[in-house]
Coordinates of N, CA and C in Angstrom, one line a residue:
M1 N 101.7 117.0 98.8 CA 101.6 116.4 100.2 C 100.3 115.6 100.2
T2 N 100.3 115.0 101.4 CA 98.6 114.5 101.8 C 98.7 114.3 103.0
V3 N 97.5 113.8 103.9 CA 97.3 114.1 105.5 C 98.3 113.0 106.0
Q4 N 98.5 112.0 104.8 CA 98.8 110.9 105.9 C 100.3 111.4 105.7
N5 N 100.8 112.0 105.0 CA 102.3 112.5 104.6 C 101.9 114.1 104.7
P6 N 101.7 114.6 106.4 CA 102.2 116.3 106.5 C 103.1 117.0 106.4
I7 N 103.1 118.0 105.7 CA 104.2 118.8 105.7 C 104.6 119.2 107.0
R8 N 105.9 118.7 107.6 CA 106.3 118.8 109.1 C 107.4 120.2 109.0
I9 N 107.4 121.2 109.4 CA 107.6 122.4 110.1 C 108.5 122.9 111.5
I10 N 109.8 123.6 111.1 CA 110.2 124.0 112.4 C 109.9 125.6 112.5
I11 N 109.1 126.3 113.4 CA 109.2 127.8 114.0 C 110.5 128.3 114.6
A12 N 111.1 129.2 113.8 CA 112.6 129.7 114.6 C 111.9 131.5 114.8
D13 N 111.5 132.2 115.9 CA 111.3 132.9 116.3 C 111.3 133.4 117.9
D14 N 111.7 134.5 117.7 CA 112.5 134.8 119.2 C 111.1 135.6 120.7
H15 N 110.2 135.7 119.8 CA 108.9 136.0 120.4 C 108.3 134.3 120.3
A16 N 107.9 134.2 121.9 CA 107.4 133.6 121.9 C 105.6 133.4 121.5
I17 N 105.3 134.9 121.5 CA 103.5 135.5 121.0 C 103.7 134.8 119.6
V18 N 104.7 134.5 118.6 CA 104.3 135.0 117.6 C 104.9 133.4 117.4
R19 N 105.7 132.4 118.0 CA 105.4 131.2 117.9 C 104.5 130.6 118.1
E20 N 103.2 131.0 118.8 CA 102.5 130.6 119.8 C 101.2 130.5 118.7
G21 N 100.8 132.2 118.0 CA 100.3 132.1 116.5 C 100.5 131.8 115.5
L22 N 101.8 131.3 115.1 CA 102.0 130.6 113.4 C 101.4 129.4 113.9
K23 N 101.7 128.5 115.6 CA 101.2 127.6 115.3 C 99.6 127.3 115.1
Q24 N 98.8 128.3 115.7 CA 97.7 128.1 115.7 C 96.6 128.6 114.7
I25 N 98.2 128.9 113.5 CA 97.2 129.5 112.6 C 97.7 128.0 111.6
L26 N 98.6 127.3 111.9 CA 98.7 126.2 111.0 C 98.4 125.2 111.8
A27 N 97.8 124.8 112.8 CA 96.4 123.9 113.3 C 95.6 123.5 112.2
D28 N 95.3 124.4 112.0 CA 93.5 124.8 111.2 C 94.2 124.2 110.0
S29 N 95.3 123.6 109.4 CA 95.6 122.7 108.3 C 96.0 121.8 108.2
A30 N 95.2 120.7 107.7 CA 95.3 119.2 108.4 C 96.5 118.6 107.4
D31 N 97.1 119.7 106.4 CA 98.3 118.5 105.8 C 99.4 119.6 106.5
M32 N 99.6 119.9 107.6 CA 100.6 120.8 108.3 C 100.9 120.2 109.9
V33 N 102.1 120.2 110.4 CA 101.8 119.9 111.6 C 103.7 120.7 111.7
V34 N 103.5 121.1 113.0 CA 105.0 121.8 113.9 C 105.7 120.4 114.4
S35 N 106.8 120.3 114.1 CA 107.5 119.4 114.4 C 108.6 120.3 115.6
G36 N 108.7 121.3 115.6 CA 109.5 121.6 116.6 C 109.6 123.4 116.9
D37 N 109.8 123.9 117.8 CA 109.7 125.9 117.2 C 111.1 125.9 118.1
A38 N 112.0 126.7 118.1 CA 112.9 127.4 118.2 C 113.5 129.4 118.7
E39 N 113.9 129.9 119.9 CA 113.9 131.1 120.3 C 115.2 131.6 119.5
N40 N 116.3 131.1 119.4 CA 117.4 131.3 118.9 C 117.8 130.9 117.5
G41 N 119.0 131.7 117.1 CA 119.3 130.9 115.8 C 120.3 129.6 116.1
A42 N 120.6 129.5 117.0 CA 121.1 128.3 117.5 C 120.7 127.0 117.5
D43 N 119.6 127.3 118.0 CA 119.1 126.0 118.4 C 117.9 125.9 117.1
A44 N 117.7 126.5 116.0 CA 117.1 126.8 114.6 C 118.4 125.4 114.1
V45 N 119.3 126.0 114.3 CA 120.3 124.5 113.6 C 119.9 123.2 113.7
K46 N 119.5 123.8 115.3 CA 120.2 121.9 116.0 C 118.8 121.2 114.8
L47 N 117.6 122.1 115.4 CA 116.8 121.3 115.2 C 116.6 121.1 113.5
A48 N 117.2 121.9 112.7 CA 117.3 121.6 111.2 C 118.7 120.2 110.9
R49 N 119.4 120.2 111.9 CA 120.3 119.4 111.5 C 119.6 117.5 112.1
Q50 N 118.5 117.9 112.6 CA 117.5 116.6 113.0 C 117.4 116.0 111.6
G51 N 116.8 117.0 110.7 CA 116.7 116.1 109.1 C 115.0 115.6 109.3
D52 N 114.9 115.6 109.9 CA 113.3 115.5 110.5 C 111.6 116.6 109.6
A53 N 112.3 117.4 109.6 CA 111.3 118.8 109.0 C 111.2 118.8 107.5
D54 N 110.5 120.1 107.0 CA 110.8 119.8 105.4 C 110.4 121.3 105.2
V55 N 110.2 122.2 106.2 CA 110.0 123.6 106.1 C 110.6 124.1 107.4
L56 N 111.3 125.0 107.4 CA 111.8 126.3 107.8 C 111.3 127.5 108.3
L57 N 110.6 128.4 109.2 CA 109.7 129.2 108.7 C 110.4 130.1 109.7
L58 N 111.5 130.9 109.4 CA 112.9 131.4 109.8 C 112.9 133.0 110.0
D59 N 112.6 133.8 111.4 CA 112.5 134.9 111.7 C 114.2 135.5 111.1
I60 N 113.9 136.3 110.5 CA 114.8 137.2 110.1 C 115.7 138.3 111.2
S61 N 114.9 138.2 112.2 CA 115.5 138.9 113.1 C 115.8 138.3 114.7
M62 N 116.8 137.5 114.3 CA 117.3 136.4 115.8 C 118.4 137.4 116.8
P63 N 118.1 137.0 118.0 CA 118.5 137.4 119.2 C 120.8 137.1 118.9
D64 N 120.4 135.8 118.8 CA 121.8 135.9 118.5 C 122.8 135.8 117.4
R65 N 121.5 135.7 115.8 CA 122.9 135.7 114.9 C 122.2 136.5 114.0
S66 N 122.4 136.5 113.0 CA 121.7 137.2 112.3 C 120.5 136.1 111.4
G67 N 119.5 136.2 110.9 CA 119.2 135.3 109.9 C 119.2 134.8 109.1
I68 N 119.9 135.8 108.1 CA 120.3 135.4 107.2 C 121.7 134.3 107.3
D69 N 122.5 134.7 108.8 CA 123.6 134.1 108.6 C 123.3 132.5 109.3
V70 N 122.1 132.0 110.1 CA 120.9 131.4 110.1 C 120.9 130.2 108.8
L71 N 120.0 131.0 107.7 CA 119.6 130.6 106.9 C 121.1 129.5 105.8
K72 N 122.3 130.8 105.6 CA 123.5 130.4 105.0 C 124.1 129.5 105.4
Q73 N 123.7 128.9 106.7 CA 124.5 127.3 107.7 C 123.6 127.0 107.4
I74 N 122.7 127.0 106.9 CA 121.1 125.3 107.1 C 121.6 124.8 105.9
K75 N 121.4 126.1 104.7 CA 121.4 125.5 103.2 C 122.6 124.7 103.0
K76 N 123.7 125.2 103.8 CA 124.9 124.5 103.9 C 125.1 123.3 103.8
E77 N 124.2 123.0 105.1 CA 124.5 121.4 105.9 C 123.2 120.7 105.8
V78 N 122.1 121.2 105.8 CA 121.0 120.7 105.5 C 120.1 121.1 104.1
P79 N 121.3 120.8 102.7 CA 120.2 121.8 102.0 C 119.2 121.3 100.8
R80 N 118.2 120.3 101.5 CA 116.9 119.9 100.9 C 115.8 120.3 101.8
L81 N 116.6 121.1 103.4 CA 115.3 121.9 104.0 C 114.8 123.0 102.9
A82 N 113.8 123.3 103.0 CA 113.1 124.8 102.6 C 112.8 125.4 103.6
V83 N 113.6 126.7 103.9 CA 113.5 127.8 104.5 C 112.6 129.2 104.2
L84 N 111.8 129.2 104.9 CA 110.7 130.3 104.3 C 111.1 131.5 105.3
M85 N 111.7 132.9 105.1 CA 112.2 133.9 105.7 C 110.7 134.5 105.8
L86 N 110.4 134.9 107.2 CA 110.1 135.8 107.7 C 110.6 137.0 108.4
S87 N 109.5 138.2 108.6 CA 110.4 139.6 108.8 C 109.0 140.5 109.2
M88 N 109.4 141.2 109.6 CA 108.9 142.6 109.8 C 109.1 143.6 109.1
H89 N 109.6 143.3 108.3 CA 111.1 144.3 107.4 C 110.4 144.6 105.4
R90 N 110.5 145.8 105.6 CA 109.7 145.8 104.1 C 110.6 144.9 103.1
E91 N 109.3 144.7 101.9 CA 110.6 143.4 101.2 C 112.0 143.6 100.7
D92 N 111.8 144.9 100.2 CA 112.5 145.0 99.4 C 113.7 145.3 99.9
Q93 N 113.9 145.5 101.2 CA 115.0 145.4 102.8 C 116.2 144.3 102.4
Y94 N 115.0 143.2 102.7 CA 115.8 141.7 102.8 C 115.7 140.8 101.7
A95 N 114.3 141.3 101.1 CA 114.4 139.9 100.8 C 115.0 139.1 99.2
I96 N 115.2 140.2 98.9 CA 116.5 139.5 97.5 C 117.3 139.6 98.2
R97 N 118.1 139.7 99.1 CA 119.1 139.3 99.8 C 119.2 137.6 100.2
S98 N 118.1 137.3 101.1 CA 117.7 135.9 101.4 C 117.4 135.0 100.2
L99 N 116.5 135.4 99.3 CA 116.8 134.6 98.2 C 117.7 134.1 97.8
K100 N 119.0 135.3 97.3 CA 120.3 134.9 96.9 C 121.0 133.8 98.0
A101 N 120.4 134.0 99.3 CA 121.4 133.3 100.2 C 120.3 131.8 100.7
G102 N 119.5 131.7 99.8 CA 119.5 130.1 99.8 C 117.9 130.0 100.2
A103 N 117.4 131.3 100.9 CA 115.6 130.8 101.0 C 115.3 130.6 100.2
A104 N 114.2 129.5 100.4 CA 112.9 129.1 99.3 C 111.5 130.4 98.9
G105 N 111.8 131.1 99.8 CA 110.5 132.2 99.6 C 111.2 133.5 101.1
Y106 N 110.3 134.3 101.4 CA 110.3 135.6 101.7 C 108.5 136.3 102.0
L107 N 108.2 136.3 103.4 CA 107.0 136.5 103.6 C 106.7 137.9 104.5
N108 N 106.0 138.6 104.9 CA 106.2 139.7 105.8 C 105.4 138.9 106.8
K109 N 105.7 139.8 108.4 CA 104.7 138.7 109.0 C 102.9 139.4 109.1
Q110 N 103.2 140.6 108.6 CA 101.9 140.9 108.6 C 101.0 140.7 107.1
S111 N 101.2 139.8 106.5 CA 100.5 138.5 105.4 C 99.6 138.4 106.3
A112 N 97.8 137.8 105.4 CA 97.0 137.1 105.7 C 97.7 135.5 106.2
P113 N 96.6 135.0 107.4 CA 96.6 133.3 107.3 C 96.9 132.8 106.1
A114 N 96.3 132.8 105.6 CA 95.9 132.8 104.0 C 97.5 132.3 103.4
E115 N 97.9 133.7 103.1 CA 99.1 133.7 102.3 C 100.1 133.0 102.7
L116 N 100.4 132.6 103.8 CA 101.0 131.9 104.6 C 101.5 130.7 104.4
V117 N 99.7 130.2 105.0 CA 99.6 128.5 104.3 C 99.6 128.2 102.8
D118 N 99.5 129.3 102.3 CA 100.1 128.8 101.1 C 101.6 128.9 100.2
A119 N 101.8 129.9 101.2 CA 103.2 130.1 100.7 C 104.4 128.8 101.3
I120 N 104.0 128.2 102.6 CA 104.4 126.7 103.4 C 104.4 125.6 102.2
R121 N 103.3 125.4 101.0 CA 102.4 124.7 100.8 C 103.5 124.9 99.4
Q122 N 104.4 126.1 99.0 CA 105.0 126.2 98.0 C 106.1 125.7 98.0
V123 N 106.2 126.5 99.1 CA 107.6 125.6 99.2 C 108.4 124.7 99.6
A124 N 107.2 123.9 99.7 CA 107.1 122.2 100.5 C 107.3 121.6 99.1
S125 N 107.0 121.7 98.4 CA 106.5 121.2 97.0 C 107.7 121.4 95.9
G126 N 108.9 122.0 96.5 CA 110.1 122.5 95.8 C 109.9 123.9 95.3
R127 N 109.1 124.6 95.1 CA 109.2 125.8 94.5 C 109.4 127.0 95.4
K128 N 109.9 128.0 94.5 CA 110.2 129.4 94.9 C 108.6 130.2 95.8
Y129 N 108.9 130.9 96.6 CA 107.7 131.7 97.1 C 108.0 133.7 97.1
I130 N 107.3 134.0 96.7 CA 107.3 135.2 96.4 C 106.0 135.8 96.5
S131 N 106.2 137.2 96.7 CA 104.6 138.1 96.9 C 104.6 138.5 95.7
A132 N 103.3 138.9 95.2 CA 102.5 139.8 94.3 C 103.5 141.4 93.8
A133 N 103.6 141.5 95.4 CA 104.5 143.2 95.1 C 106.1 143.0 95.0
L134 N 106.9 141.9 95.7 CA 108.3 142.0 95.4 C 108.4 140.9 94.1
A135 N 107.6 140.1 92.9 CA 107.8 139.5 92.0 C 107.8 141.4 90.9
Q136 N 106.8 141.9 91.0 CA 106.8 143.4 89.9 C 108.2 144.5 90.4
E137 N 108.8 144.1 91.9 CA 109.9 144.7 92.2 C 111.6 143.8 91.2
L138 N 111.1 142.7 91.1 CA 112.1 142.0 90.2 C 111.9 142.1 88.7
A139 N 110.5 142.2 88.6 CA 110.4 142.4 86.9 C 110.8 144.1 86.4
N140 N 111.1 144.6 87.6 CA 111.2 146.2 86.9 C 112.7 146.3 87.4
Q141 N 113.1 145.1 87.8 CA 115.3 145.7 88.0 C 115.5 144.8 86.9
V142 N 115.0 144.4 86.3 CA 115.4 143.2 85.3 C 115.0 143.7 83.7
G143 N 113.8 144.5 84.0 CA 113.3 145.4 82.3 C 113.9 146.7 82.5
D144 N 114.4 147.0 83.4 CA 115.3 148.4 83.3 C 116.8 148.1 83.7
E145 N 117.7 148.0 82.2 CA 119.1 147.6 81.8 C 119.7 149.1 82.2
N146 N 119.2 150.0 83.0 CA 119.7 151.1 82.8 C 119.9 151.5 83.9
R147 N 118.8 150.7 85.2 CA 119.0 151.2 86.5 C 120.1 151.6 87.1
A148 N 120.6 152.3 87.7 CA 121.3 153.2 88.8 C 121.2 152.0 89.9
V149 N 122.3 151.1 90.4 CA 122.2 150.4 91.6 C 122.1 151.5 92.9
P150 N 121.5 151.6 93.4 CA 121.6 152.6 95.5 C 122.5 152.0 95.5
P151 N 123.6 152.8 95.6 CA 124.2 152.4 97.1 C 123.9 151.3 98.1
H152 N 123.1 151.2 98.8 CA 123.0 150.3 100.3 C 123.3 149.2 99.3
E153 N 122.6 148.8 97.8 CA 122.5 147.5 97.3 C 124.1 146.8 96.8
T154 N 124.9 148.1 97.3 CA 126.3 147.1 97.1 C 127.2 146.6 98.3
L155 N 126.7 147.1 99.5 CA 126.7 146.8 100.5 C 126.8 144.9 101.0
S156 N 127.5 144.3 101.8 CA 128.0 142.9 101.9 C 126.4 142.9 103.1
D157 N 125.6 141.6 103.0 CA 124.7 141.3 104.4 C 125.0 141.6 105.3
R158 N 126.3 141.5 105.7 CA 126.5 142.4 106.9 C 127.0 143.4 107.1
E159 N 127.2 144.4 106.3 CA 127.3 146.1 106.0 C 126.3 146.3 106.1
Y160 N 124.9 145.8 105.5 CA 123.2 146.2 105.2 C 122.6 146.3 106.9
Q161 N 122.8 145.0 107.5 CA 122.5 144.9 108.4 C 122.9 146.2 109.6
T162 N 124.1 146.1 109.5 CA 125.0 147.4 110.5 C 124.2 148.9 110.3
M163 N 124.1 149.2 108.5 CA 123.6 150.1 108.6 C 122.4 150.4 109.1
I164 N 121.7 149.4 108.7 CA 119.7 149.2 109.4 C 119.8 149.8 110.9
M165 N 120.8 149.0 111.7 CA 120.7 149.5 113.1 C 120.9 150.3 113.8
I166 N 122.2 151.4 112.7 CA 122.7 152.3 113.3 C 121.7 153.5 112.7
A167 N 120.8 153.1 111.3 CA 119.7 154.0 110.9 C 118.8 154.5 112.1
S168 N 118.6 152.8 112.8 CA 117.6 152.6 114.0 C 117.9 153.5 115.3
G169 N 118.6 153.6 114.9 CA 119.6 154.5 116.5 C 120.6 153.4 117.5
K170 N 120.7 152.3 116.8 CA 121.5 151.9 118.1 C 122.9 151.9 117.9
T171 N 123.6 151.9 119.1 CA 125.3 152.5 119.1 C 126.1 150.8 118.3
V172 N 127.2 151.4 118.5 CA 128.3 150.5 117.4 C 128.4 149.1 119.2
S173 N 128.4 149.2 120.1 CA 128.2 148.8 121.2 C 127.1 148.0 120.9
D174 N 125.9 148.6 121.1 CA 124.5 147.9 121.1 C 124.4 146.7 119.9
I175 N 124.6 147.2 118.5 CA 125.2 146.3 117.5 C 126.1 145.1 117.2
A176 N 127.0 145.3 118.6 CA 128.1 144.2 118.8 C 126.9 142.7 119.7
G177 N 126.8 143.6 120.7 CA 126.3 142.7 121.9 C 124.8 142.0 121.1
E178 N 124.2 142.2 120.1 CA 123.4 141.5 119.6 C 123.5 140.5 118.9
L179 N 124.7 141.1 118.2 CA 125.3 140.5 117.1 C 126.1 139.2 117.4
S180 N 126.6 139.1 119.2 CA 127.8 138.3 119.3 C 129.4 138.7 118.8
L181 N 129.4 140.2 118.2 CA 130.7 140.4 117.5 C 131.3 141.1 118.3
S182 N 132.6 141.8 118.2 CA 133.1 142.6 118.6 C 133.2 143.7 118.6
V183 N 133.3 144.7 119.2 CA 133.2 146.9 118.8 C 133.9 146.9 117.6
K184 N 135.1 146.1 117.3 CA 136.1 146.2 116.7 C 135.6 145.4 115.0
T185 N 134.9 144.7 115.4 CA 134.5 144.1 114.2 C 133.1 145.4 113.6
I186 N 132.7 145.5 114.5 CA 131.1 146.3 113.9 C 131.6 147.6 113.5
S187 N 132.3 148.1 114.2 CA 133.5 149.6 113.5 C 134.2 149.8 112.3
M188 N 135.1 148.7 112.1 CA 135.2 148.2 110.8 C 133.9 148.0 109.6
Y189 N 133.3 147.4 109.6 CA 131.8 147.3 108.7 C 131.1 148.3 109.0
R190 N 131.3 149.3 109.5 CA 130.7 151.2 109.6 C 131.8 151.7 108.9
S191 N 132.8 151.6 108.9 CA 134.0 152.5 108.2 C 133.6 151.6 106.9
R192 N 133.8 150.8 106.6 CA 133.5 150.3 105.1 C 132.3 150.7 104.1
L193 N 131.1 150.5 105.3 CA 129.7 150.9 104.3 C 129.8 152.5 104.7
L194 N 129.9 153.2 104.7 CA 130.3 154.6 104.4 C 131.5 154.6 103.4
Q195 N 132.3 153.9 103.6 CA 133.3 154.1 102.0 C 132.4 154.0 101.4
K196 N 132.1 152.9 101.0 CA 131.2 152.6 100.1 C 130.2 153.3 99.3
M197 N 129.4 153.9 100.7 CA 128.1 154.6 100.3 C 128.6 155.8 100.2
K198 N 129.8 156.4 100.5 CA 130.3 158.2 100.0 C 129.6 158.8 101.2
L199 N 129.4 158.7 102.6 CA 128.6 159.1 103.3 C 130.0 158.9 104.7
R200 N 129.7 160.7 105.6 CA 130.7 160.9 106.2 C 130.5 160.5 107.9
H201 N 129.3 160.2 108.2 CA 128.8 160.2 109.5 C 127.5 159.5 109.4
N202 N 127.5 159.0 111.1 CA 125.9 158.4 111.0 C 124.7 159.2 110.6
A203 N 125.4 160.7 111.2 CA 124.0 161.5 111.0 C 123.0 161.2 109.7
E204 N 124.3 161.5 108.0 CA 124.2 161.2 106.7 C 123.2 159.8 106.6
L205 N 124.1 158.6 107.3 CA 123.8 157.6 107.2 C 122.7 157.2 107.4
T206 N 121.8 157.6 108.8 CA 120.4 158.2 109.0 C 119.6 159.0 107.9
H207 N 120.3 159.1 107.8 CA 119.7 160.4 107.0 C 119.1 159.8 105.8
Y208 N 120.0 158.9 104.8 CA 119.6 158.3 104.0 C 119.0 157.2 104.1
A209 N 119.0 156.4 105.5 CA 117.9 155.2 105.5 C 116.4 155.4 105.3
I210 N 116.5 156.6 106.1 CA 114.8 157.4 106.4 C 114.8 157.9 104.9
K211 N 115.5 159.0 104.3 CA 115.1 159.4 102.5 C 114.5 157.5 101.3
N212 N 115.4 157.0 101.5 CA 114.9 155.5 100.4 C 114.0 154.6 102.2
Q213 N 113.8 155.0 102.6 CA 112.9 154.1 103.1 C 112.9 152.8 103.6
L214 N 114.6 152.5 104.9 CA 115.0 151.2 104.6 C 114.9 151.4 106.3
V215 N 114.5 152.3 106.9 CA 114.0 152.4 107.9 C 112.4 152.8 108.4
E216 N 111.7 152.9 109.5 CA 110.8 153.7 109.6 C 110.9 155.2 110.0

């Protein structure tokens, strides 16, 4: 990319202070320009459809839909758009799921500004971006053929998201409201994940999540 052809970036995050902070970081890079910003998944999809951006910075926790759901829709409708997922979650929680869903990269929000800028340039050039820590984790998984797959890795994206939210203290009704789904649907996800993980109730689920450092 050249200064004459800057990387055009969409920022999608439900927190205005985060969007403004990202804009300030990117303003220091002459080869980048923010072409739009969105506070929810629906707006992020609308901006992506316009087709005038090179990179989408997408928060994995959006108020109306899961960031991974938004990612999947955008990659289906605008496959050329490079999507860099941003999250406060530890990388091993969502990074691999994001990459499998089509993300060009995954970055923790606590990363240094220089790492963000480098990641944007990398995905804009058509390459994938993962941190050194995640690269090591992936290498460990590939190198260990006898590695036992943890129960939570057998869950679907929606089941995993439900598990994390329950373990964080949210009720089925809370989760249904946040994800714009019915209580019946969330209850179904809860039943499935408990069955897959051979757990009996929310208390055991929460204990498992804490023990495996899936929640704080």
